[in-house]
Coordinates of C-alpha atoms in Angstrom, one line a residue:
Chain A
M213 CA 86.5 3.6 -123.0
T214 CA 83.0 4.3 -121.7
Q215 CA 81.0 7.3 -123.7
P216 CA 81.8 10.2 -122.3
A217 CA 78.9 11.7 -120.4
I218 CA 79.2 15.0 -121.1
Q219 CA 81.7 16.6 -124.2
L220 CA 82.7 20.3 -123.9
Q221 CA 84.1 21.0 -127.1
H222 CA 86.1 24.0 -128.3
V223 CA 83.1 25.8 -126.3
K224 CA 83.4 29.3 -126.5
K225 CA 80.9 32.1 -125.1
K226 CA 81.2 36.0 -125.9
I227 CA 78.4 38.9 -124.8
G228 CA 79.8 41.9 -126.7
S229 CA 83.0 42.5 -127.7
K230 CA 83.9 40.4 -124.7
T231 CA 84.7 36.9 -124.3
I232 CA 84.0 35.1 -121.0
I233 CA 85.0 31.6 -121.8
K234 CA 88.0 31.5 -124.1
D235 CA 87.7 28.0 -125.4
L236 CA 87.2 25.3 -123.0
S237 CA 87.2 21.3 -123.4
F238 CA 86.7 17.9 -121.0
D239 CA 84.6 15.6 -120.7
I240 CA 82.7 13.9 -117.3
Y241 CA 82.5 10.1 -117.1
P242 CA 79.3 8.4 -115.3
G243 CA 79.6 7.4 -112.5
E244 CA 82.4 10.2 -111.8
V245 CA 81.6 13.8 -109.2
F246 CA 83.2 16.1 -111.0
G247 CA 83.7 19.5 -109.3
F248 CA 84.3 22.4 -110.6
L249 CA 86.2 25.2 -109.3
G250 CA 86.8 28.3 -110.0
P251 CA 87.1 32.1 -107.9
N252 CA 83.5 34.5 -108.7
G253 CA 83.5 35.4 -112.1
A254 CA 85.4 32.9 -113.7
G255 CA 82.7 31.4 -115.9
K256 CA 81.7 28.4 -113.8
T257 CA 77.9 29.3 -114.0
T258 CA 78.0 30.8 -117.7
T259 CA 79.4 27.6 -118.3
I260 CA 76.7 25.4 -116.3
R261 CA 74.1 27.7 -118.1
M262 CA 75.3 26.4 -121.5
I263 CA 75.3 23.2 -120.8
V264 CA 71.9 23.1 -119.5
G265 CA 71.1 25.4 -122.7
L266 CA 69.8 28.7 -120.5
M267 CA 72.8 30.6 -122.8
K268 CA 74.0 29.8 -125.8
M269 CA 77.5 29.9 -126.7
S270 CA 79.2 31.6 -129.6
E271 CA 81.0 29.1 -130.9
G272 CA 81.4 25.2 -130.6
D273 CA 79.5 22.7 -129.5
I274 CA 78.6 20.9 -126.1
L275 CA 77.7 17.1 -126.4
I276 CA 75.7 14.9 -124.4
F277 CA 75.7 11.4 -124.3
G278 CA 76.7 12.2 -127.8
K279 CA 73.0 14.6 -128.7
S280 CA 74.4 18.0 -129.4
I281 CA 72.5 20.5 -127.2
K282 CA 72.3 23.3 -129.8
K283 CA 70.5 20.8 -132.4
H284 CA 68.6 18.6 -130.5
Y285 CA 68.1 20.3 -127.2
K286 CA 64.9 18.4 -126.2
E287 CA 66.6 15.0 -126.9
A288 CA 70.0 16.0 -125.0
I289 CA 68.7 17.5 -121.8
K290 CA 66.1 14.7 -121.1
P291 CA 69.2 12.6 -119.1
V292 CA 69.8 15.7 -117.4
G293 CA 69.1 17.1 -113.8
A294 CA 70.0 20.0 -112.6
I295 CA 69.8 23.5 -110.6
V296 CA 71.6 26.1 -111.7
E297 CA 72.6 28.9 -108.4
N298 CA 69.9 28.4 -105.9
P299 CA 66.9 26.3 -106.1
E300 CA 63.7 29.1 -107.2
L301 CA 60.9 27.2 -106.7
Y302 CA 57.7 28.4 -106.8
K303 CA 56.6 29.6 -102.7
H304 CA 52.5 30.5 -103.6
L305 CA 52.7 26.5 -104.2
S306 CA 53.4 23.2 -101.7
G307 CA 56.4 21.7 -102.4
Y308 CA 54.1 19.0 -103.3
L309 CA 52.7 20.5 -106.4
N310 CA 56.3 21.8 -107.4
L311 CA 57.0 18.3 -108.1
I312 CA 53.9 17.7 -109.6
H313 CA 54.9 20.6 -111.4
Y314 CA 58.0 19.6 -112.5
A315 CA 57.2 15.9 -112.7
R316 CA 54.1 17.0 -116.0
M317 CA 57.2 18.6 -118.2
V318 CA 58.4 14.9 -118.5
N319 CA 57.2 11.5 -119.5
G320 CA 56.7 8.9 -116.8
V321 CA 57.4 10.2 -113.8
T322 CA 53.9 8.3 -110.9
K323 CA 52.7 9.6 -108.0
K324 CA 55.5 6.4 -106.8
R325 CA 58.0 7.7 -107.7
I326 CA 57.4 11.1 -106.1
D327 CA 56.8 10.0 -102.9
E328 CA 60.2 8.1 -103.6
V329 CA 61.9 11.2 -103.8
V330 CA 60.7 13.1 -101.4
E331 CA 61.0 9.9 -99.0
L332 CA 64.4 10.1 -99.9
V333 CA 65.3 14.0 -99.8
G334 CA 63.7 13.1 -96.2
L335 CA 60.6 15.9 -96.8
K336 CA 58.1 13.6 -96.0
Q337 CA 56.9 15.9 -92.8
R338 CA 56.4 19.5 -94.8
I339 CA 56.5 18.3 -98.4
H340 CA 52.5 19.6 -98.0
E341 CA 53.3 22.8 -96.1
K342 CA 53.8 25.9 -99.4
V343 CA 57.5 26.0 -100.3
K344 CA 57.7 30.1 -98.9
T345 CA 57.1 28.8 -95.4
Y346 CA 60.9 26.2 -96.2
S347 CA 63.6 27.4 -94.6
L348 CA 66.9 27.9 -97.4
G349 CA 68.4 24.1 -96.8
M350 CA 64.4 22.8 -96.7
R351 CA 64.3 24.4 -100.8
Q352 CA 67.5 23.4 -101.3
R353 CA 66.3 19.6 -100.6
L354 CA 63.1 20.5 -102.8
G355 CA 65.4 21.4 -105.5
L356 CA 67.1 18.5 -105.8
A357 CA 64.3 16.9 -105.1
Q358 CA 63.3 18.0 -108.9
A359 CA 66.1 17.4 -110.2
L360 CA 66.1 13.8 -109.0
L361 CA 62.4 12.8 -110.5
H362 CA 62.8 11.4 -113.9
S363 CA 66.1 9.4 -112.2
P364 CA 68.6 11.5 -114.2
K365 CA 72.2 9.7 -115.8
I366 CA 73.4 13.8 -115.3
L367 CA 73.8 15.9 -112.1
I368 CA 74.5 18.9 -112.1
L369 CA 74.5 21.0 -108.8
D370 CA 75.4 24.8 -108.5
E371 CA 76.5 24.9 -105.0
P372 CA 74.5 21.9 -103.4
T373 CA 75.2 22.0 -100.2
N374 CA 74.7 25.5 -99.3
G375 CA 72.2 26.4 -96.7
L376 CA 72.7 22.9 -95.1
D377 CA 73.2 22.3 -91.9
P378 CA 76.5 19.9 -91.2
A379 CA 74.3 17.1 -90.6
G380 CA 72.9 18.0 -94.6
I381 CA 75.9 18.6 -96.0
R382 CA 76.8 15.5 -95.4
E383 CA 73.8 13.6 -96.3
I384 CA 73.5 14.6 -99.8
R385 CA 77.7 14.3 -100.0
Q386 CA 76.8 11.0 -99.2
Y387 CA 73.6 10.8 -101.8
I388 CA 75.4 11.9 -104.3
R389 CA 78.7 10.0 -104.1
R390 CA 76.0 7.2 -104.0
L391 CA 74.1 7.8 -106.6
A392 CA 78.2 8.0 -108.3
A393 CA 79.4 4.5 -107.4
E394 CA 76.3 2.7 -108.3
E395 CA 73.7 4.0 -110.6
G396 CA 76.9 5.2 -111.9
L397 CA 75.6 9.0 -112.3
A398 CA 78.1 11.8 -114.1
V399 CA 77.7 14.7 -110.9
I400 CA 78.8 18.2 -112.2
V401 CA 79.0 20.3 -108.7
S402 CA 80.5 23.7 -108.2
S403 CA 81.1 25.1 -104.8
H404 CA 82.8 27.8 -103.0
L405 CA 83.2 25.3 -99.7
L406 CA 86.7 23.9 -101.0
S407 CA 87.0 21.5 -98.0
E408 CA 83.4 19.9 -99.1
M409 CA 85.0 19.8 -102.8
E410 CA 87.5 17.8 -101.4
L411 CA 84.9 14.8 -100.2
M412 CA 82.4 14.6 -102.6
C413 CA 84.7 14.5 -105.8
D414 CA 86.8 12.6 -108.0
R415 CA 88.4 15.1 -110.8
L416 CA 88.4 18.7 -109.8
G417 CA 88.3 20.8 -113.6
I418 CA 89.3 24.6 -111.8
I419 CA 88.7 27.2 -114.3
Q420 CA 90.1 30.7 -114.2
N421 CA 89.2 33.9 -116.0
G422 CA 86.7 31.6 -118.5
Q423 CA 89.9 29.4 -119.1
L424 CA 90.4 25.7 -118.1
V425 CA 93.2 26.1 -115.7
G426 CA 93.8 21.9 -115.3
V427 CA 92.2 18.8 -114.6
H428 CA 93.3 16.6 -111.7
T429 CA 92.0 14.0 -110.0
V430 CA 91.2 15.1 -106.2
G431 CA 94.2 12.8 -105.0
E432 CA 97.3 14.3 -106.7
F433 CA 95.7 17.3 -106.7
V434 CA 96.0 17.6 -102.0
G435 CA 98.0 14.3 -101.6
N436 CA 101.3 14.0 -104.2
D437 CA 103.4 16.8 -103.1
H438 CA 106.7 14.9 -101.7
E439 CA 107.9 16.8 -98.8
V440 CA 105.2 17.5 -96.5
M441 CA 104.6 19.9 -93.0
V442 CA 105.5 17.6 -90.2
R443 CA 104.4 18.6 -86.7
F444 CA 106.1 16.6 -83.9
A445 CA 104.6 16.6 -80.3
V446 CA 108.0 15.6 -78.3
D447 CA 109.3 16.1 -74.6
P448 CA 112.0 17.2 -73.8
I449 CA 111.8 19.6 -76.4
D450 CA 115.3 20.9 -76.4
R451 CA 117.0 17.6 -77.5
A452 CA 115.2 16.7 -79.7
F453 CA 115.5 20.0 -81.3
A454 CA 119.7 19.5 -81.5
I455 CA 118.8 15.4 -82.5
L456 CA 117.0 17.8 -85.7
S457 CA 119.3 19.8 -86.3
E458 CA 122.1 17.4 -86.4
H459 CA 120.6 14.9 -88.1
Y460 CA 119.2 16.7 -91.0
Q461 CA 121.1 19.8 -91.0
A462 CA 117.8 21.8 -90.1
S463 CA 115.9 24.1 -88.1
P464 CA 113.3 23.1 -87.1
Q465 CA 110.5 25.8 -85.9
K466 CA 109.2 25.8 -82.3
E467 CA 105.6 26.0 -81.7
G468 CA 104.9 25.7 -78.4
N469 CA 106.1 21.7 -77.1
Q470 CA 105.8 21.3 -81.1
L471 CA 108.3 21.2 -83.9
L472 CA 107.7 21.5 -87.0
H473 CA 110.0 20.2 -89.9
P474 CA 109.4 20.6 -93.4
M475 CA 110.5 16.8 -94.5
N476 CA 110.0 13.9 -97.2
H477 CA 107.3 11.3 -96.5
E478 CA 109.6 8.2 -96.6
D479 CA 111.9 9.7 -94.1
I480 CA 109.2 9.9 -91.2
P481 CA 110.0 6.7 -89.6
E482 CA 113.3 6.8 -89.5
L483 CA 113.2 9.7 -87.9
I484 CA 111.0 8.4 -85.4
E485 CA 113.2 5.6 -85.0
T486 CA 115.9 8.2 -84.2
L487 CA 114.3 10.3 -81.5
V488 CA 112.9 7.1 -79.8
Q489 CA 116.8 6.1 -79.5
N490 CA 117.5 8.5 -78.7
N491 CA 114.8 8.3 -75.4
I492 CA 112.6 11.5 -76.4
K493 CA 108.9 10.4 -75.5
I494 CA 107.2 10.8 -78.5
Y495 CA 103.1 11.8 -78.1
G496 CA 102.3 12.6 -81.4
V497 CA 103.4 12.6 -85.4
H498 CA 101.0 14.3 -87.8
A499 CA 101.7 15.1 -91.6
E500 CA 100.2 17.7 -92.8
S501 CA 99.4 17.7 -96.7
K502 CA 98.9 21.4 -98.6
T503 CA 95.0 21.2 -98.3
L504 CA 93.1 22.2 -101.5
E505 CA 92.7 25.7 -100.2
E506 CA 96.1 26.6 -100.2
K507 CA 96.1 24.2 -103.9
F508 CA 93.8 26.2 -105.9
L509 CA 95.3 29.8 -104.4
E510 CA 98.4 28.4 -105.3
V511 CA 97.1 27.3 -108.8
T512 CA 94.9 30.1 -109.4
G513 CA 97.5 32.6 -108.5
G514 CA 95.3 33.9 -105.5
E515 CA 93.9 36.0 -108.1
K516 CA 91.1 39.0 -106.8
I517 CA 88.2 39.2 -108.2
V518 CA 88.0 41.8 -110.9
Chain B
M137 CA 49.6 16.9 -127.5
F138 CA 48.3 15.3 -124.4
K139 CA 51.9 16.9 -122.9
F140 CA 51.2 20.4 -124.1
I141 CA 47.7 20.1 -121.9
K142 CA 49.1 18.9 -118.7
L143 CA 51.9 22.0 -119.4
V144 CA 48.8 24.1 -119.7
Q145 CA 46.9 22.6 -116.5
N146 CA 51.1 23.8 -114.5
E147 CA 50.3 27.3 -115.8
N148 CA 46.5 27.5 -115.4
M149 CA 47.6 25.9 -111.2
K150 CA 50.0 28.5 -110.6
T151 CA 47.9 31.5 -111.6
F152 CA 45.2 30.1 -109.6
R153 CA 46.4 29.3 -107.1
R154 CA 47.5 32.8 -106.4
V155 CA 45.8 34.8 -103.8
S156 CA 46.0 37.7 -105.4
S157 CA 43.9 36.0 -108.5
I158 CA 40.8 35.1 -106.8
V159 CA 41.4 38.4 -104.4
M160 CA 40.3 39.5 -108.3
L161 CA 37.4 37.5 -108.7
A162 CA 36.1 38.6 -105.3
I163 CA 36.3 42.4 -107.3
L164 CA 34.8 42.0 -109.9
L165 CA 31.6 40.5 -107.6
C166 CA 31.6 43.4 -105.8
A167 CA 31.9 45.1 -108.7
L168 CA 28.8 44.4 -110.1
G169 CA 27.0 44.3 -107.0
G170 CA 27.6 47.5 -105.9
V171 CA 26.2 48.8 -109.9
G172 CA 23.0 46.4 -109.5
A173 CA 22.7 47.9 -105.6
I174 CA 22.7 51.0 -107.0
N175 CA 20.6 51.0 -110.3
K176 CA 18.0 49.1 -107.8
H177 CA 18.4 52.4 -105.9
Y178 CA 18.3 54.8 -108.1
D179 CA 15.1 53.3 -110.1
T180 CA 12.1 53.6 -107.7
K181 CA 11.6 57.0 -107.6
D182 CA 9.7 56.3 -111.5
G183 CA 7.5 53.8 -110.8
K184 CA 4.2 55.2 -110.9
Q185 CA 3.7 55.4 -114.6
T186 CA 3.6 51.9 -116.0
W187 CA 5.9 50.9 -118.8
Q188 CA 3.6 51.5 -121.1
Q189 CA 3.1 54.8 -120.1
Q190 CA 6.7 55.7 -120.0
L191 CA 6.7 54.8 -123.7
Q192 CA 3.5 56.8 -124.8
A193 CA 5.2 59.9 -123.5
E194 CA 8.6 59.3 -124.8
N195 CA 6.7 58.6 -128.3
Q196 CA 5.0 61.5 -128.1
T197 CA 8.4 64.0 -127.1
L198 CA 10.1 61.9 -130.3
E199 CA 6.9 62.8 -132.8
K200 CA 7.8 66.0 -132.1
Q201 CA 11.2 66.2 -132.3
L202 CA 11.1 64.0 -135.7
K203 CA 9.5 66.7 -137.2
E204 CA 12.1 69.8 -136.6
H205 CA 15.7 67.2 -136.9
P206 CA 14.5 64.0 -138.4
N207 CA 16.8 61.3 -137.4
N208 CA 17.7 57.6 -138.5
S209 CA 18.3 56.5 -134.5
M210 CA 15.2 58.5 -133.6
K211 CA 12.7 56.8 -136.2
E212 CA 14.6 53.3 -135.0
T213 CA 13.8 54.2 -131.2
L214 CA 10.5 55.6 -132.1
A215 CA 9.9 52.3 -134.1
I216 CA 10.8 49.9 -131.6
N217 CA 8.4 51.7 -129.0
T218 CA 5.6 51.7 -131.1
Y219 CA 6.9 47.6 -131.9
R220 CA 6.9 46.6 -127.9
L221 CA 3.0 48.9 -127.7
D222 CA 1.8 46.4 -130.2
H223 CA 3.3 43.5 -128.9
N224 CA 3.2 44.1 -124.9
I225 CA 7.1 43.3 -125.1
K226 CA 7.8 45.3 -121.5
P227 CA 11.2 46.9 -122.7
Q228 CA 14.1 45.3 -121.4
D229 CA 16.5 48.0 -122.3
R230 CA 16.9 49.7 -119.5
S231 CA 19.7 49.4 -116.4
T232 CA 16.9 48.0 -114.1
S233 CA 15.1 45.4 -116.0
F234 CA 17.3 42.0 -115.5
W235 CA 18.6 41.4 -119.1
G236 CA 19.1 45.3 -119.5
N237 CA 21.9 45.4 -116.7
I238 CA 23.7 42.5 -117.9
A239 CA 24.1 44.1 -121.1
D240 CA 25.7 47.0 -119.1
D241 CA 27.4 44.7 -117.6
A242 CA 29.1 43.3 -120.5
A243 CA 30.4 46.5 -121.3
N244 CA 31.4 47.6 -117.8
G245 CA 32.4 44.1 -116.5
M246 CA 34.5 43.8 -119.1
Q247 CA 36.4 46.8 -118.9
L248 CA 37.4 44.7 -115.3
V249 CA 37.8 41.4 -116.7
M250 CA 40.2 43.6 -119.3
I251 CA 42.3 45.1 -116.6
F252 CA 42.7 41.8 -114.5
A253 CA 43.4 39.8 -117.5
I254 CA 45.7 41.9 -118.2
I255 CA 48.0 42.2 -115.1
I256 CA 47.7 38.0 -115.1
A257 CA 49.0 38.1 -119.0
G258 CA 51.8 40.9 -117.5
G259 CA 52.9 38.6 -115.2
I260 CA 53.1 35.6 -116.6
V261 CA 56.4 35.4 -118.3
S262 CA 58.3 38.1 -116.4
S263 CA 57.0 37.2 -112.7
E264 CA 59.4 33.4 -113.7
F265 CA 62.0 35.8 -114.1
G266 CA 61.8 38.0 -111.8
S267 CA 61.5 34.4 -109.6
G268 CA 64.3 33.0 -111.0
T269 CA 62.0 29.3 -111.5
I270 CA 63.1 30.2 -115.4
K271 CA 65.8 28.6 -115.4
L272 CA 63.9 25.3 -114.0
L273 CA 61.7 25.3 -116.2
L274 CA 63.7 26.0 -119.5
T275 CA 66.2 23.3 -118.9
R276 CA 63.4 20.4 -119.1
P277 CA 62.8 18.3 -122.8
V278 CA 60.3 21.0 -124.1
S279 CA 61.1 23.7 -126.5
R280 CA 60.9 27.2 -125.6
S281 CA 58.1 27.6 -127.9
T282 CA 55.9 25.3 -126.4
I283 CA 56.6 26.6 -123.0
L284 CA 55.4 29.8 -123.9
L285 CA 52.9 29.4 -126.2
S286 CA 51.6 27.1 -123.0
K287 CA 51.7 30.4 -121.4
Y288 CA 49.6 32.5 -124.0
V289 CA 47.1 29.9 -124.0
S290 CA 46.9 30.2 -120.6
T291 CA 46.2 33.2 -120.4
L292 CA 43.6 32.9 -122.7
F293 CA 42.3 30.7 -120.6
T294 CA 42.1 32.3 -117.5
I295 CA 40.4 35.9 -120.0
L296 CA 37.6 32.6 -120.3
V297 CA 37.2 31.7 -116.8
Y298 CA 36.6 35.6 -115.9
T299 CA 34.6 36.8 -118.3
F300 CA 31.8 33.4 -118.0
A301 CA 33.0 34.5 -114.0
C302 CA 31.6 38.0 -115.4
F303 CA 28.5 36.8 -116.7
I304 CA 26.9 34.6 -114.0
F305 CA 27.9 36.9 -111.8
S306 CA 25.7 39.6 -114.0
C307 CA 23.1 37.0 -114.3
L308 CA 23.0 36.5 -110.2
V309 CA 23.4 39.7 -109.6
S310 CA 20.5 40.6 -111.8
A311 CA 18.2 38.4 -110.3
T312 CA 18.6 39.7 -107.5
F313 CA 17.4 43.1 -107.9
F314 CA 15.5 42.8 -110.6
G315 CA 14.0 39.7 -110.5
L316 CA 13.4 37.2 -113.1
D317 CA 10.5 38.6 -115.5
G318 CA 11.1 39.6 -119.2
L319 CA 13.5 36.4 -118.5
S320 CA 12.1 35.4 -121.7
S321 CA 11.4 38.7 -123.4
P322 CA 13.2 38.8 -127.2
Y323 CA 16.2 41.0 -128.3
L324 CA 14.3 43.7 -130.6
F325 CA 16.5 45.4 -133.8
Y326 CA 16.1 48.0 -136.5
Q327 CA 17.1 46.8 -140.0
D328 CA 15.8 47.5 -143.3
G329 CA 12.6 49.9 -142.0
A330 CA 11.3 47.2 -140.7
V331 CA 11.6 45.7 -136.6
H332 CA 12.8 42.4 -135.9
E333 CA 12.9 40.5 -132.8
G334 CA 15.9 38.2 -131.8
N335 CA 17.6 36.7 -129.2
M336 CA 18.5 38.0 -125.8
L337 CA 20.9 35.8 -124.8
L338 CA 22.8 35.0 -127.9
H339 CA 22.6 39.6 -128.3
V340 CA 24.5 39.4 -124.9
F341 CA 26.9 36.9 -126.1
G342 CA 27.5 39.0 -129.1
Q343 CA 28.4 42.2 -126.9
Y344 CA 31.2 39.6 -124.2
G345 CA 32.3 38.3 -127.7
F346 CA 33.0 42.4 -129.0
Q347 CA 34.6 43.2 -125.5
L348 CA 36.5 40.1 -125.5
I349 CA 38.4 41.7 -128.6
P350 CA 39.9 44.7 -127.5
T351 CA 41.1 42.0 -124.9
V352 CA 42.7 39.9 -126.9
M353 CA 44.3 42.6 -128.3
F354 CA 45.7 44.1 -124.7
V355 CA 46.5 40.9 -123.4
T356 CA 48.6 39.6 -126.6
L357 CA 50.8 43.1 -126.1
A358 CA 51.0 42.8 -122.5
F359 CA 52.4 39.4 -123.1
L360 CA 54.5 40.7 -125.3
I361 CA 56.3 43.6 -122.5
S362 CA 56.3 41.0 -120.3
T363 CA 58.1 38.7 -122.1
V364 CA 60.7 41.1 -124.3
F365 CA 60.7 43.0 -121.2
R366 CA 61.4 40.8 -117.9
N367 CA 58.8 42.9 -116.1
S368 CA 55.7 42.9 -115.3
A369 CA 55.5 46.4 -113.9
L370 CA 56.2 47.8 -117.2
A371 CA 54.1 44.8 -119.3
I372 CA 50.7 46.1 -116.9
G373 CA 51.4 49.8 -117.0
L374 CA 52.0 49.7 -120.5
S375 CA 49.3 47.8 -121.3
I376 CA 46.5 49.2 -119.4
F377 CA 48.0 53.0 -119.9
G378 CA 46.8 52.0 -123.7
L379 CA 43.6 51.0 -122.9
M380 CA 42.8 53.9 -121.1
A381 CA 44.9 56.4 -123.4
G382 CA 43.3 54.5 -127.0
S383 CA 40.2 56.9 -127.4
L384 CA 42.1 60.2 -126.3
V385 CA 45.2 59.2 -128.6
L386 CA 41.5 58.7 -131.7
Q387 CA 41.2 62.0 -130.7
F388 CA 44.2 63.7 -131.6
I389 CA 44.7 61.8 -134.2
G390 CA 41.0 61.7 -136.1
R391 CA 41.9 64.6 -139.0
F392 CA 44.6 62.3 -140.3
T393 CA 44.2 59.4 -143.0
W394 CA 46.1 56.9 -141.7
S395 CA 44.5 57.4 -138.6
K396 CA 42.5 54.4 -139.6
Y397 CA 45.0 52.8 -139.8
V398 CA 46.2 52.6 -136.0
I399 CA 45.1 49.9 -133.8
F400 CA 43.3 52.2 -131.6
S401 CA 40.1 53.0 -134.2
N402 CA 39.8 49.4 -135.5
L403 CA 39.0 47.5 -131.4
D404 CA 35.4 48.3 -132.0
L405 CA 33.2 46.1 -134.2
T406 CA 30.2 46.9 -132.4
P407 CA 29.1 49.9 -135.9
Y408 CA 29.5 47.6 -138.8
F409 CA 26.6 45.4 -137.0
H410 CA 23.0 46.9 -136.3
G411 CA 22.3 49.9 -133.9
G412 CA 26.1 50.3 -133.4
G413 CA 26.7 53.9 -134.6
E414 CA 28.7 54.8 -137.2
P415 CA 32.8 53.7 -138.0
F416 CA 35.8 56.2 -137.0
R417 CA 36.2 57.1 -140.6
E418 CA 34.0 56.5 -143.3
G419 CA 34.8 53.5 -145.3
M420 CA 36.6 51.5 -142.9
T421 CA 34.4 48.1 -142.8
L422 CA 35.0 45.2 -141.1
G423 CA 37.0 42.9 -143.3
F424 CA 39.8 46.0 -142.9
S425 CA 39.5 46.5 -139.4
I426 CA 39.9 42.9 -139.0
T427 CA 42.6 42.5 -141.1
V428 CA 44.2 45.3 -139.8
L429 CA 43.9 43.5 -136.1
A430 CA 45.3 40.3 -137.4
I431 CA 48.9 41.9 -138.9
Y432 CA 49.3 44.2 -135.2
Y433 CA 48.0 40.6 -133.6
M434 CA 50.7 38.4 -135.3
V435 CA 53.6 41.1 -135.0
F436 CA 52.8 41.0 -131.4
I437 CA 53.0 37.3 -131.6
A438 CA 56.5 37.5 -133.7
I439 CA 58.6 39.6 -131.9
T440 CA 57.1 37.5 -128.5
W441 CA 58.0 34.5 -129.6
I442 CA 61.2 35.5 -131.3
S443 CA 62.3 37.0 -128.5
F444 CA 61.9 34.5 -125.9
K445 CA 63.5 32.2 -128.3
K446 CA 66.4 34.1 -129.0
R447 CA 68.1 35.4 -125.7
D448 CA 69.9 34.4 -123.1
V449 CA 68.9 33.3 -119.6
T450 CA 70.8 35.4 -117.5
A451 CA 67.9 35.6 -114.4

């Protein structure tokens, strides 16, 4: 088995008498995009801050490629590139000087590498302008550029698509997926855009009230239900309704000229056959799986933010 | 080590790419120029007498007063004046002479430099917290202490830049308003019953040196508050208040013996050197003051570093 990129071992965080993170343990492997989900105030950002060493944990340890962030911070943090919350950069400096600034803090980042990264995030046209003239999306790109400068093995992105336009979101998503697939990076992403997480991540860790509620692959999390809601666009609708009632002793819902019927996934072809044999015209069949959002609310109990 | 220089370079870049840092230099130049211009303007009034006549007149008054109230500083002035007349050395201690103006600026200009340095020191740590950039700064393979040290070293470097700028501006203003004659004249001082000649440039550097001591102390204080409270306004405000209120506080507590352990009573080291007046309290020596300052300094530095290393970053 490959060595995990990041291991959280019974991590706890107390602030005063309040325990904010209660015994968090999970592993993240190279080549995967790990989504970190949770309602506001669940402890996502606190966990990320502990991983990158901005906050100290009260108990437990975090290992990055086997090196403890507690004991060997400088060694452990080397392969990590991160954006924690918003990418806050020096507004009175140009984008390029910001990158020079971060390049000076690690060994072995050449001018060529800086140009490469600038090209990659698509900021070439504006890189010599001051950051205060940048839009949120451009700052997001510059933030990503500084995280990628030293060719990290682990990328930690808090809300990476925040403020990006749809084209930008798609671009970043594809880029993150490519980094994970081709260069074997471990990527941790947190986002409140659930549909975005569904497209970007391999596994999801759900955190609530400082506890891990579950770690699932995206497939098993959203697509694995046997019973699905199936939507039929049919004509004539009344006869179809009658057939469905007759064959399945069920009462489908009518919605305009569509029928909604909950059923097992594997029974769909048979039902279509029956409908066709009864001379019913079928314009569309759509199986609706539960969205990540519904599932997420189900898992977290739709709990209100305290 | 090589990396540390790069970190300091980063901090310097962040400081000197700010418009406010350049504006402060401009203010310094205007202030020194303004003072020079005013001195020049009022100088023309008693221009009829030669300096020899002025000194002779001054000596006559001094001799008369000395007979009534014997006084050390008058005696010294008299001796130096006589030495000037004997050796034909034009006085350079008036603020309207080339060196006199520069020596004045070493005191007055440095007051501005102190305030500017406090402003920069008060913001150098807290502004990173204010803008949130601290998160990106501290998630690098560099320890927190090293980051803080680079910021402190950069602050000291800024003091040197401003002090040097103050000196250069001062020389330019002096040369413009008062001309360059007297450039080579010596610095005269009275010691052990005789007048000696010293190097004028060294004397001026010495004056700057004395001013750098309170500057470094107040800047370190501002740096401390900036780090502990993560608030620029508080750091700048409190430090400048200390700078201004120091002498008032001394007047108030001067009657107590313990007042000699207060930082303000040790900031001025000139009394321990020739021509500098009396120490704040009897029995205070150069060694005593340096020890007291060193203890304050180490406490400031310790609090700053411990606070920066230990605390969580929640910005």
